[in-house]
mmCIF file of C-alpha atoms in Angstrom:
data_model
loop_
_atom_site.group_PDB
_atom_site.id
_atom_site.type_symbol
_atom_site.label_atom_id
_atom_site.label_comp_id
_atom_site.label_asym_id
_atom_site.label_seq_id
_atom_site.Cartn_x
_atom_site.Cartn_y
_atom_site.Cartn_z
ATOM 1 C CA MET A 7 7.109 14.773 24.568
ATOM 2 C CA ALA A 8 9.253 14.254 21.518
ATOM 3 C CA TYR A 9 12.962 15.306 20.251
ATOM 4 C CA ARG A 10 11.888 16.505 17.200
ATOM 5 C CA PRO A 11 14.797 19.807 16.280
ATOM 6 C CA LYS A 12 13.409 23.275 15.321
ATOM 7 C CA ASP A 13 14.091 22.956 11.793
ATOM 8 C CA THR A 14 12.190 19.550 11.058
ATOM 9 C CA GLN A 15 9.627 20.893 13.109
ATOM 10 C CA GLU A 16 8.503 23.437 10.898
ATOM 11 C CA ARG A 17 9.185 20.927 8.054
ATOM 12 C CA ILE A 18 6.566 19.081 9.530
ATOM 13 C CA LEU A 19 4.285 21.521 10.254
ATOM 14 C CA GLN A 20 4.671 23.707 7.061
ATOM 15 C CA ARG A 21 3.960 20.487 4.781
ATOM 16 C CA LEU A 22 1.363 19.379 6.942
ATOM 17 C CA LYS A 23 -0.850 22.780 6.786
ATOM 18 C CA ILE A 24 -0.108 22.490 2.720
ATOM 19 C CA THR A 25 -1.709 19.035 2.853
ATOM 20 C CA LYS A 26 -5.178 20.410 4.690
ATOM 21 C CA GLY A 27 -5.115 23.639 2.270
ATOM 22 C CA GLN A 28 -5.183 20.107 -0.813
ATOM 23 C CA LEU A 29 -7.488 18.642 0.806
ATOM 24 C CA GLY A 30 -10.045 21.559 1.528
ATOM 25 C CA LYS A 31 -9.776 21.919 -2.091
ATOM 26 C CA VAL A 32 -10.599 18.239 -2.895
ATOM 27 C CA ILE A 33 -13.523 19.573 -0.958
ATOM 28 C CA LYS A 34 -14.039 22.282 -3.214
ATOM 29 C CA MET A 35 -13.799 20.179 -6.053
ATOM 30 C CA VAL A 36 -16.667 17.979 -4.753
ATOM 31 C CA GLU A 37 -19.149 20.560 -3.553
ATOM 32 C CA ASP A 38 -18.085 21.869 -7.344
ATOM 33 C CA ASP A 39 -19.741 18.225 -9.096
ATOM 34 C CA ASP A 40 -16.000 17.871 -10.133
ATOM 35 C CA TYR A 41 -15.302 14.539 -11.737
ATOM 36 C CA CYS A 42 -14.935 11.756 -9.711
ATOM 37 C CA ILE A 43 -11.424 10.374 -11.147
ATOM 38 C CA ASP A 44 -9.952 13.886 -11.071
ATOM 39 C CA VAL A 45 -10.753 13.794 -6.926
ATOM 40 C CA ILE A 46 -9.866 10.501 -6.617
ATOM 41 C CA HIS A 47 -5.991 11.929 -8.071
ATOM 42 C CA GLN A 48 -6.045 14.292 -5.867
ATOM 43 C CA MET A 49 -6.923 12.057 -2.560
ATOM 44 C CA GLN A 50 -4.260 9.684 -4.021
ATOM 45 C CA ALA A 51 -2.219 13.290 -4.146
ATOM 46 C CA VAL A 52 -3.057 13.645 -0.357
ATOM 47 C CA GLU A 53 -2.232 10.610 0.533
ATOM 48 C CA SER A 54 0.803 10.017 -0.675
ATOM 49 C CA ALA A 55 2.090 14.407 0.800
ATOM 50 C CA ILE A 56 0.666 12.467 4.023
ATOM 51 C CA ARG A 57 2.719 9.328 4.000
ATOM 52 C CA GLU A 58 6.044 11.749 3.122
ATOM 53 C CA THR A 59 5.390 13.580 6.153
ATOM 54 C CA GLU A 60 4.898 10.880 8.213
ATOM 55 C CA GLY A 61 8.571 9.736 6.284
ATOM 56 C CA VAL A 62 10.427 12.972 7.570
ATOM 57 C CA LEU A 63 8.381 11.808 11.007
ATOM 58 C CA LEU A 64 9.874 8.392 11.409
ATOM 59 C CA GLU A 65 13.306 9.163 9.984
ATOM 60 C CA ASN A 66 13.229 11.692 13.042
ATOM 61 C CA HIS A 67 12.121 9.680 15.671
ATOM 62 C CA LEU A 68 14.715 6.681 14.398
ATOM 63 C CA LYS A 69 17.461 8.983 14.823
ATOM 64 C CA THR A 70 16.428 10.496 18.215
ATOM 65 C CA CYS A 71 14.075 8.633 20.545
ATOM 66 C CA THR A 72 14.855 5.318 19.011
ATOM 67 C CA ALA A 73 18.710 5.245 18.937
ATOM 68 C CA ASP A 74 18.142 6.960 22.474
ATOM 69 C CA ALA A 75 15.973 4.089 23.310
ATOM 70 C CA ILE A 76 18.129 0.765 22.274
ATOM 71 C CA ARG A 77 21.883 2.912 23.544
ATOM 72 C CA ASN A 78 19.217 3.084 27.182
ATOM 73 C CA GLY A 79 18.853 -1.139 27.347
ATOM 74 C CA ARG A 80 14.677 -0.388 25.908
ATOM 75 C CA LYS A 81 15.143 -1.966 22.534
ATOM 76 C CA GLU A 82 12.286 -4.660 22.469
ATOM 77 C CA GLU A 83 10.068 -1.716 23.375
ATOM 78 C CA ALA A 84 11.250 0.820 20.793
ATOM 79 C CA VAL A 85 11.440 -1.958 18.257
ATOM 80 C CA ALA A 86 7.598 -3.324 18.742
ATOM 81 C CA GLU A 87 6.905 1.128 17.779
ATOM 82 C CA VAL A 88 8.814 0.853 14.762
ATOM 83 C CA MET A 89 7.393 -2.622 13.915
ATOM 84 C CA ASN A 90 3.707 -1.312 14.182
ATOM 85 C CA VAL A 91 3.981 1.724 12.300
ATOM 86 C CA PHE A 92 5.135 -0.655 9.605
ATOM 87 C CA GLN A 93 2.693 -3.252 10.082
ATOM 88 C CA LYS A 94 -0.176 -0.183 9.630
ATOM 89 C CA SER A 95 1.498 1.407 6.696
ATOM 90 C CA ARG A 96 0.612 -1.615 4.360
ATOM 91 C CA MET B 17 -19.242 16.254 -14.888
ATOM 92 C CA ALA B 18 -20.162 14.421 -12.346
ATOM 93 C CA TYR B 19 -23.462 11.787 -11.722
ATOM 94 C CA ARG B 20 -23.512 11.290 -8.261
ATOM 95 C CA PRO B 21 -26.014 10.905 -6.362
ATOM 96 C CA LYS B 22 -27.193 13.572 -3.973
ATOM 97 C CA ASP B 23 -26.901 11.469 -0.648
ATOM 98 C CA THR B 24 -23.734 10.008 -1.958
ATOM 99 C CA GLN B 25 -22.206 13.594 -2.549
ATOM 100 C CA GLU B 26 -23.526 13.899 1.369
ATOM 101 C CA ARG B 27 -21.789 11.900 2.454
ATOM 102 C CA ILE B 28 -18.788 11.814 0.539
ATOM 103 C CA LEU B 29 -18.482 15.694 1.426
ATOM 104 C CA GLN B 30 -19.338 14.695 5.345
ATOM 105 C CA ARG B 31 -16.743 12.386 5.392
ATOM 106 C CA LEU B 32 -13.973 14.726 3.928
ATOM 107 C CA LYS B 33 -14.728 17.232 6.241
ATOM 108 C CA ILE B 34 -14.068 14.924 9.175
ATOM 109 C CA THR B 35 -10.791 14.184 7.648
ATOM 110 C CA LYS B 36 -10.425 17.615 7.566
ATOM 111 C CA GLY B 37 -10.559 18.046 11.067
ATOM 112 C CA GLN B 38 -8.251 15.154 11.819
ATOM 113 C CA LEU B 39 -5.427 16.724 9.588
ATOM 114 C CA GLY B 40 -6.328 19.526 12.316
ATOM 115 C CA LYS B 41 -5.948 17.926 15.143
ATOM 116 C CA VAL B 42 -3.092 16.407 14.076
ATOM 117 C CA ILE B 43 -1.208 19.727 13.365
ATOM 118 C CA LYS B 44 -1.844 20.475 16.679
ATOM 119 C CA MET B 45 -0.384 16.968 18.070
ATOM 120 C CA VAL B 46 2.720 18.459 16.085
ATOM 121 C CA GLU B 47 3.021 21.922 17.761
ATOM 122 C CA ASP B 48 1.966 20.815 20.920
ATOM 123 C CA ASP B 49 5.057 18.622 20.761
ATOM 124 C CA ASP B 50 3.062 15.012 20.945
ATOM 125 C CA TYR B 51 5.257 11.853 20.736
ATOM 126 C CA CYS B 52 5.997 11.250 16.932
ATOM 127 C CA ILE B 53 5.003 7.669 16.654
ATOM 128 C CA ASP B 54 1.627 9.159 18.298
ATOM 129 C CA VAL B 55 1.244 11.108 15.759
ATOM 130 C CA ILE B 56 2.520 8.757 13.274
ATOM 131 C CA HIS B 57 -1.447 6.225 13.770
ATOM 132 C CA GLN B 58 -3.133 9.444 13.305
ATOM 133 C CA MET B 59 -1.784 10.344 10.194
ATOM 134 C CA GLN B 60 -2.136 6.446 9.213
ATOM 135 C CA ALA B 61 -6.128 6.921 10.640
ATOM 136 C CA VAL B 62 -6.120 10.005 8.622
ATOM 137 C CA GLU B 63 -4.307 8.682 5.225
ATOM 138 C CA SER B 64 -7.141 5.469 6.433
ATOM 139 C CA ALA B 65 -9.917 7.834 5.494
ATOM 140 C CA ILE B 66 -8.622 9.391 2.832
ATOM 141 C CA ARG B 67 -9.122 5.629 0.845
ATOM 142 C CA GLU B 68 -12.502 4.754 2.575
ATOM 143 C CA THR B 69 -14.078 8.143 0.533
ATOM 144 C CA GLU B 70 -11.901 7.832 -2.216
ATOM 145 C CA GLY B 71 -13.539 3.782 -2.020
ATOM 146 C CA VAL B 72 -17.304 6.104 -2.015
ATOM 147 C CA LEU B 73 -15.820 8.243 -5.256
ATOM 148 C CA LEU B 74 -15.033 4.863 -7.005
ATOM 149 C CA GLU B 75 -17.767 2.585 -6.560
ATOM 150 C CA ASN B 76 -20.575 4.995 -7.300
ATOM 151 C CA HIS B 77 -17.776 6.459 -10.706
ATOM 152 C CA LEU B 78 -18.294 2.607 -11.692
ATOM 153 C CA LYS B 79 -21.424 2.505 -11.719
ATOM 154 C CA THR B 80 -22.225 5.270 -13.090
ATOM 155 C CA CYS B 81 -20.115 6.519 -15.295
ATOM 156 C CA THR B 82 -18.102 3.788 -15.969
ATOM 157 C CA ALA B 83 -21.597 1.407 -16.725
ATOM 158 C CA ASP B 84 -22.426 4.283 -19.109
ATOM 159 C CA ALA B 85 -19.487 4.398 -21.346
ATOM 160 C CA ILE B 86 -19.110 0.393 -21.743
ATOM 161 C CA ARG B 87 -22.333 1.059 -22.615
ATOM 162 C CA ASN B 88 -21.582 3.183 -24.663
ATOM 163 C CA GLY B 89 -19.036 2.280 -26.500
ATOM 164 C CA ARG B 90 -16.464 3.631 -25.160
ATOM 165 C CA LYS B 91 -15.147 0.548 -23.065
ATOM 166 C CA GLU B 92 -11.190 1.300 -23.265
ATOM 167 C CA GLU B 93 -11.021 5.141 -21.657
ATOM 168 C CA ALA B 94 -13.345 3.412 -19.232
ATOM 169 C CA VAL B 95 -11.703 1.107 -18.372
ATOM 170 C CA ALA B 96 -7.981 2.883 -18.755
ATOM 171 C CA GLU B 97 -9.433 5.540 -15.875
ATOM 172 C CA VAL B 98 -9.872 3.001 -13.654
ATOM 173 C CA MET B 99 -6.593 1.256 -13.981
ATOM 174 C CA ASN B 100 -5.096 4.890 -13.874
ATOM 175 C CA VAL B 101 -6.507 4.712 -9.916
ATOM 176 C CA PHE B 102 -5.196 0.933 -9.425
ATOM 177 C CA GLN B 103 -2.551 1.963 -10.017
ATOM 178 C CA LYS B 104 -1.591 5.179 -8.222
ATOM 179 C CA SER B 105 -3.490 3.520 -5.013
ATOM 180 C CA ARG B 106 -0.434 1.234 -4.349
ATOM 181 C CA MET C 30 26.143 -11.905 6.305
ATOM 182 C CA ALA C 31 23.145 -11.580 8.790
ATOM 183 C CA TYR C 32 22.671 -12.200 11.861
ATOM 184 C CA ARG C 33 19.471 -14.499 12.175
ATOM 185 C CA PRO C 34 19.138 -16.581 15.186
ATOM 186 C CA LYS C 35 18.612 -20.436 14.296
ATOM 187 C CA ASP C 36 15.132 -20.556 14.743
ATOM 188 C CA THR C 37 13.541 -17.299 12.807
ATOM 189 C CA GLN C 38 16.502 -18.152 9.794
ATOM 190 C CA GLU C 39 14.110 -22.020 9.649
ATOM 191 C CA ARG C 40 10.885 -19.759 10.228
ATOM 192 C CA ILE C 41 11.764 -17.395 7.079
ATOM 193 C CA LEU C 42 12.571 -19.908 5.754
ATOM 194 C CA GLN C 43 9.749 -22.364 6.050
ATOM 195 C CA ARG C 44 6.895 -18.831 4.704
ATOM 196 C CA LEU C 45 8.933 -18.848 2.555
ATOM 197 C CA LYS C 46 8.923 -22.016 1.158
ATOM 198 C CA ILE C 47 5.302 -22.148 1.069
ATOM 199 C CA THR C 48 4.363 -18.562 -0.380
ATOM 200 C CA LYS C 49 6.186 -20.387 -3.397
ATOM 201 C CA GLY C 50 3.499 -23.252 -3.056
ATOM 202 C CA GLN C 51 1.023 -20.787 -2.958
ATOM 203 C CA LEU C 52 2.627 -19.220 -6.257
ATOM 204 C CA GLY C 53 2.538 -22.672 -8.150
ATOM 205 C CA LYS C 54 -1.020 -22.640 -7.716
ATOM 206 C CA VAL C 55 -1.885 -19.366 -8.826
ATOM 207 C CA ILE C 56 0.272 -20.450 -12.041
ATOM 208 C CA LYS C 57 -2.486 -23.538 -12.363
ATOM 209 C CA MET C 58 -5.161 -21.643 -11.607
ATOM 210 C CA VAL C 59 -4.147 -19.297 -14.608
ATOM 211 C CA GLU C 60 -3.692 -22.332 -16.368
ATOM 212 C CA ASP C 61 -6.734 -23.911 -15.862
ATOM 213 C CA ASP C 62 -8.131 -20.970 -17.341
ATOM 214 C CA ASP C 63 -9.680 -20.555 -13.596
ATOM 215 C CA TYR C 64 -12.286 -16.615 -12.605
ATOM 216 C CA CYS C 65 -9.593 -13.359 -13.293
ATOM 217 C CA ILE C 66 -10.804 -12.769 -9.803
ATOM 218 C CA ASP C 67 -10.510 -15.812 -7.584
ATOM 219 C CA VAL C 68 -6.392 -15.454 -8.995
ATOM 220 C CA ILE C 69 -6.119 -12.517 -8.235
ATOM 221 C CA HIS C 70 -7.325 -13.039 -4.740
ATOM 222 C CA GLN C 71 -4.703 -15.368 -4.523
ATOM 223 C CA MET C 72 -2.643 -13.516 -6.275
ATOM 224 C CA GLN C 73 -3.058 -11.063 -2.892
ATOM 225 C CA ALA C 74 -2.659 -13.617 -0.226
ATOM 226 C CA VAL C 75 0.848 -14.100 -1.633
ATOM 227 C CA GLU C 76 1.218 -10.957 -1.456
ATOM 228 C CA SER C 77 0.221 -10.379 2.611
ATOM 229 C CA ALA C 78 2.035 -13.087 3.175
ATOM 230 C CA ILE C 79 5.153 -11.859 1.678
ATOM 231 C CA ARG C 80 4.719 -9.402 3.867
ATOM 232 C CA GLU C 81 4.678 -11.032 6.468
ATOM 233 C CA THR C 82 7.749 -12.533 6.221
ATOM 234 C CA GLU C 83 9.492 -9.368 5.469
ATOM 235 C CA GLY C 84 8.183 -7.875 8.213
ATOM 236 C CA VAL C 85 10.018 -11.010 11.195
ATOM 237 C CA LEU C 86 13.304 -10.103 8.617
ATOM 238 C CA LEU C 87 12.265 -6.198 9.267
ATOM 239 C CA GLU C 88 12.341 -7.018 12.872
ATOM 240 C CA ASN C 89 15.957 -9.026 13.361
ATOM 241 C CA HIS C 90 16.959 -7.175 11.242
ATOM 242 C CA LEU C 91 16.270 -3.804 13.696
ATOM 243 C CA LYS C 92 16.733 -5.889 16.817
ATOM 244 C CA THR C 93 20.279 -7.032 15.674
ATOM 245 C CA CYS C 94 21.702 -5.129 13.031
ATOM 246 C CA THR C 95 20.361 -1.592 14.144
ATOM 247 C CA ALA C 96 21.097 -1.607 17.401
ATOM 248 C CA ASP C 97 24.275 -3.397 16.828
ATOM 249 C CA ALA C 98 24.827 -0.068 14.475
ATOM 250 C CA ILE C 99 23.854 2.540 16.738
ATOM 251 C CA ARG C 100 25.498 1.569 19.919
ATOM 252 C CA ASN C 101 28.572 1.783 17.286
ATOM 253 C CA GLY C 102 28.264 5.306 15.868
ATOM 254 C CA ARG C 103 26.735 3.865 12.885
ATOM 255 C CA LYS C 104 23.063 5.061 13.343
ATOM 256 C CA GLU C 105 23.154 7.737 10.072
ATOM 257 C CA GLU C 106 23.623 5.169 7.418
ATOM 258 C CA ALA C 107 21.262 2.382 9.874
ATOM 259 C CA VAL C 108 18.460 5.154 9.711
ATOM 260 C CA ALA C 109 18.924 5.454 5.626
ATOM 261 C CA GLU C 110 18.652 1.332 5.087
ATOM 262 C CA VAL C 111 15.562 1.538 7.163
ATOM 263 C CA MET C 112 13.618 4.193 5.932
ATOM 264 C CA ASN C 113 15.260 2.940 1.945
ATOM 265 C CA VAL C 114 12.557 -0.212 3.411
ATOM 266 C CA PHE C 115 10.008 1.876 4.809
ATOM 267 C CA GLN C 116 9.573 4.072 0.825
ATOM 268 C CA LYS C 117 9.287 1.072 -1.045
ATOM 269 C CA SER C 118 7.340 -1.311 0.811
ATOM 270 C CA ARG C 119 3.971 1.646 0.441
ATOM 271 C CA MET D 8 -14.706 -19.693 -16.456
ATOM 272 C CA ALA D 9 -12.014 -16.951 -17.660
ATOM 273 C CA TYR D 10 -12.221 -14.838 -20.745
ATOM 274 C CA ARG D 11 -8.732 -14.666 -21.384
ATOM 275 C CA PRO D 12 -6.884 -13.534 -25.319
ATOM 276 C CA LYS D 13 -4.627 -16.632 -26.007
ATOM 277 C CA ASP D 14 -1.426 -13.912 -25.369
ATOM 278 C CA THR D 15 -2.905 -12.902 -22.055
ATOM 279 C CA GLN D 16 -2.659 -15.281 -20.984
ATOM 280 C CA GLU D 17 0.402 -16.478 -21.734
ATOM 281 C CA ARG D 18 2.036 -13.302 -20.585
ATOM 282 C CA ILE D 19 0.432 -13.556 -17.240
ATOM 283 C CA LEU D 20 1.622 -17.260 -17.125
ATOM 284 C CA GLN D 21 5.038 -15.696 -18.386
ATOM 285 C CA ARG D 22 5.403 -13.337 -15.841
ATOM 286 C CA LEU D 23 4.252 -15.836 -13.100
ATOM 287 C CA LYS D 24 6.570 -18.235 -13.770
ATOM 288 C CA ILE D 25 9.639 -15.405 -13.218
ATOM 289 C CA THR D 26 8.016 -14.249 -10.286
ATOM 290 C CA LYS D 27 8.282 -18.070 -9.178
ATOM 291 C CA GLY D 28 11.551 -17.681 -10.312
ATOM 292 C CA GLN D 29 12.334 -14.673 -8.241
ATOM 293 C CA LEU D 30 11.096 -16.664 -5.192
ATOM 294 C CA GLY D 31 13.003 -19.362 -5.090
ATOM 295 C CA LYS D 32 16.388 -17.047 -5.587
ATOM 296 C CA VAL D 33 15.151 -15.027 -2.028
ATOM 297 C CA ILE D 34 15.000 -18.320 -0.157
ATOM 298 C CA LYS D 35 18.820 -19.269 -1.398
ATOM 299 C CA MET D 36 19.807 -15.806 -0.378
ATOM 300 C CA VAL D 37 18.021 -16.647 2.659
ATOM 301 C CA GLU D 38 19.825 -19.814 2.865
ATOM 302 C CA ASP D 39 23.133 -18.091 2.541
ATOM 303 C CA ASP D 40 22.977 -15.813 5.352
ATOM 304 C CA ASP D 41 22.462 -13.204 2.923
ATOM 305 C CA TYR D 42 22.452 -9.558 4.072
ATOM 306 C CA CYS D 43 18.303 -9.316 6.019
ATOM 307 C CA ILE D 44 18.077 -5.714 3.941
ATOM 308 C CA ASP D 45 19.445 -6.981 0.605
ATOM 309 C CA VAL D 46 16.445 -9.682 1.108
ATOM 310 C CA ILE D 47 13.622 -7.704 2.154
ATOM 311 C CA HIS D 48 14.487 -5.514 -1.167
ATOM 312 C CA GLN D 49 14.194 -8.560 -3.619
ATOM 313 C CA MET D 50 11.075 -9.754 -1.350
ATOM 314 C CA GLN D 51 10.278 -6.046 -2.234
ATOM 315 C CA ALA D 52 10.560 -6.762 -6.428
ATOM 316 C CA VAL D 53 8.591 -9.482 -6.036
ATOM 317 C CA GLU D 54 5.615 -7.797 -4.337
ATOM 318 C CA SER D 55 6.392 -5.341 -6.924
ATOM 319 C CA ALA D 56 6.044 -8.053 -9.874
ATOM 320 C CA ILE D 57 2.920 -10.226 -8.286
ATOM 321 C CA ARG D 58 1.080 -6.967 -8.382
ATOM 322 C CA GLU D 59 1.536 -5.604 -12.246
ATOM 323 C CA THR D 60 0.250 -8.432 -12.575
ATOM 324 C CA GLU D 61 -2.527 -8.484 -10.946
ATOM 325 C CA GLY D 62 -2.535 -5.114 -13.037
ATOM 326 C CA VAL D 63 -2.904 -7.015 -16.094
ATOM 327 C CA LEU D 64 -5.548 -9.741 -15.082
ATOM 328 C CA LEU D 65 -7.900 -6.835 -13.714
ATOM 329 C CA GLU D 66 -7.695 -4.798 -17.182
ATOM 330 C CA ASN D 67 -8.292 -7.802 -18.832
ATOM 331 C CA HIS D 68 -11.243 -8.301 -16.605
ATOM 332 C CA LEU D 69 -12.577 -5.753 -17.007
ATOM 333 C CA LYS D 70 -12.751 -5.198 -20.637
ATOM 334 C CA THR D 71 -14.006 -8.681 -20.377
ATOM 335 C CA CYS D 72 -16.325 -9.826 -17.582
ATOM 336 C CA THR D 73 -16.656 -6.296 -15.995
ATOM 337 C CA ALA D 74 -17.729 -4.991 -19.840
ATOM 338 C CA ASP D 75 -19.908 -8.476 -20.183
ATOM 339 C CA ALA D 76 -22.195 -8.349 -16.889
ATOM 340 C CA ILE D 77 -23.052 -4.565 -17.007
ATOM 341 C CA ARG D 78 -24.182 -4.604 -20.893
ATOM 342 C CA ASN D 79 -26.386 -7.911 -19.821
ATOM 343 C CA GLY D 80 -27.313 -5.861 -16.508
ATOM 344 C CA ARG D 81 -25.599 -7.631 -13.861
ATOM 345 C CA LYS D 82 -23.857 -4.075 -13.113
ATOM 346 C CA GLU D 83 -24.024 -4.721 -8.484
ATOM 347 C CA GLU D 84 -22.617 -7.764 -8.765
ATOM 348 C CA ALA D 85 -19.762 -7.057 -11.216
ATOM 349 C CA VAL D 86 -18.960 -3.311 -9.394
ATOM 350 C CA ALA D 87 -18.569 -5.194 -6.071
ATOM 351 C CA GLU D 88 -16.247 -7.472 -6.991
ATOM 352 C CA VAL D 89 -13.607 -5.036 -8.832
ATOM 353 C CA MET D 90 -14.344 -2.941 -5.454
ATOM 354 C CA ASN D 91 -14.076 -5.987 -3.345
ATOM 355 C CA VAL D 92 -10.068 -5.817 -5.256
ATOM 356 C CA PHE D 93 -9.690 -3.035 -4.600
ATOM 357 C CA GLN D 94 -10.570 -3.178 -0.652
ATOM 358 C CA LYS D 95 -7.898 -5.692 -0.552
ATOM 359 C CA SER D 96 -4.831 -3.991 -2.788
ATOM 360 C CA ARG D 97 -4.282 -1.482 0.073
#
């Protein structure tokens, strides 16, 4: 279960749906034989959009789940989870 | 216009469509109130998939467009394009 | 002021000194006219080493300062700091 | 052997020496028990500096070695080298 306030949840969903639309446009660009470099730049824009949404999720997670876990004696596991995200984000 | 051999083109399209499907699953996870950290890990998997496909596009670009440009006296502009992708990839 | 246990502090310092030594070797490679690609690979190894040490610092920070801040009603500012590191790490 | 024009070579060496100095300051910060987040931000600045210098090296490499290799029938190996750098840069 997640603890996401309703407005955060909607913001995340809206962003993800926009990003999925962008990815659909990238597919169209490839089908239309668009120039590789233009396609790559659009894909880099999709990556940026995904990372920003990850930031929204992580920030919410730190403020809710991580904070609760720290207050309830589950600090080690809460920190391990965040570090795991951090290591994979590089 | 792009110079993508048919099999490369198909491989890129197939990967992008799978990635779009993965992103659809991420949206479903958020709608289902899945745990933030699980959602973030799936988003990081989407990022990795996009980067790998960018690699396929870039490799093809270097072998075709960049190589042609270098042989035809347009080295400066060919290198600038690649450097632009490289800078934004970080 | 930092709250770093003595062994963590020593581990961080040892890693940083080794990394500084590696960077000294990169300088020597450039002076010796070593092949660009070999130099770049060594620089990428230096980057990885720095990131790993950042991970050690961040993990310690989350377990000490962030946890204390959350327990003492300074959650917003503690989360903002971590998010700032996360955003810049990409 | 590398093909680096004298001014590019000097620019790379100067940057690397400045970066090594920055890394020395990071070590001093840790020894002085500076705040973790401040140390991490300085380390992220060192990472950025290294990446920028990698960019200078790569750009020079593409304009000299890669271009020569492409003109001399060694395209496959020249592209493989660049792709290797690109994959590791993420």
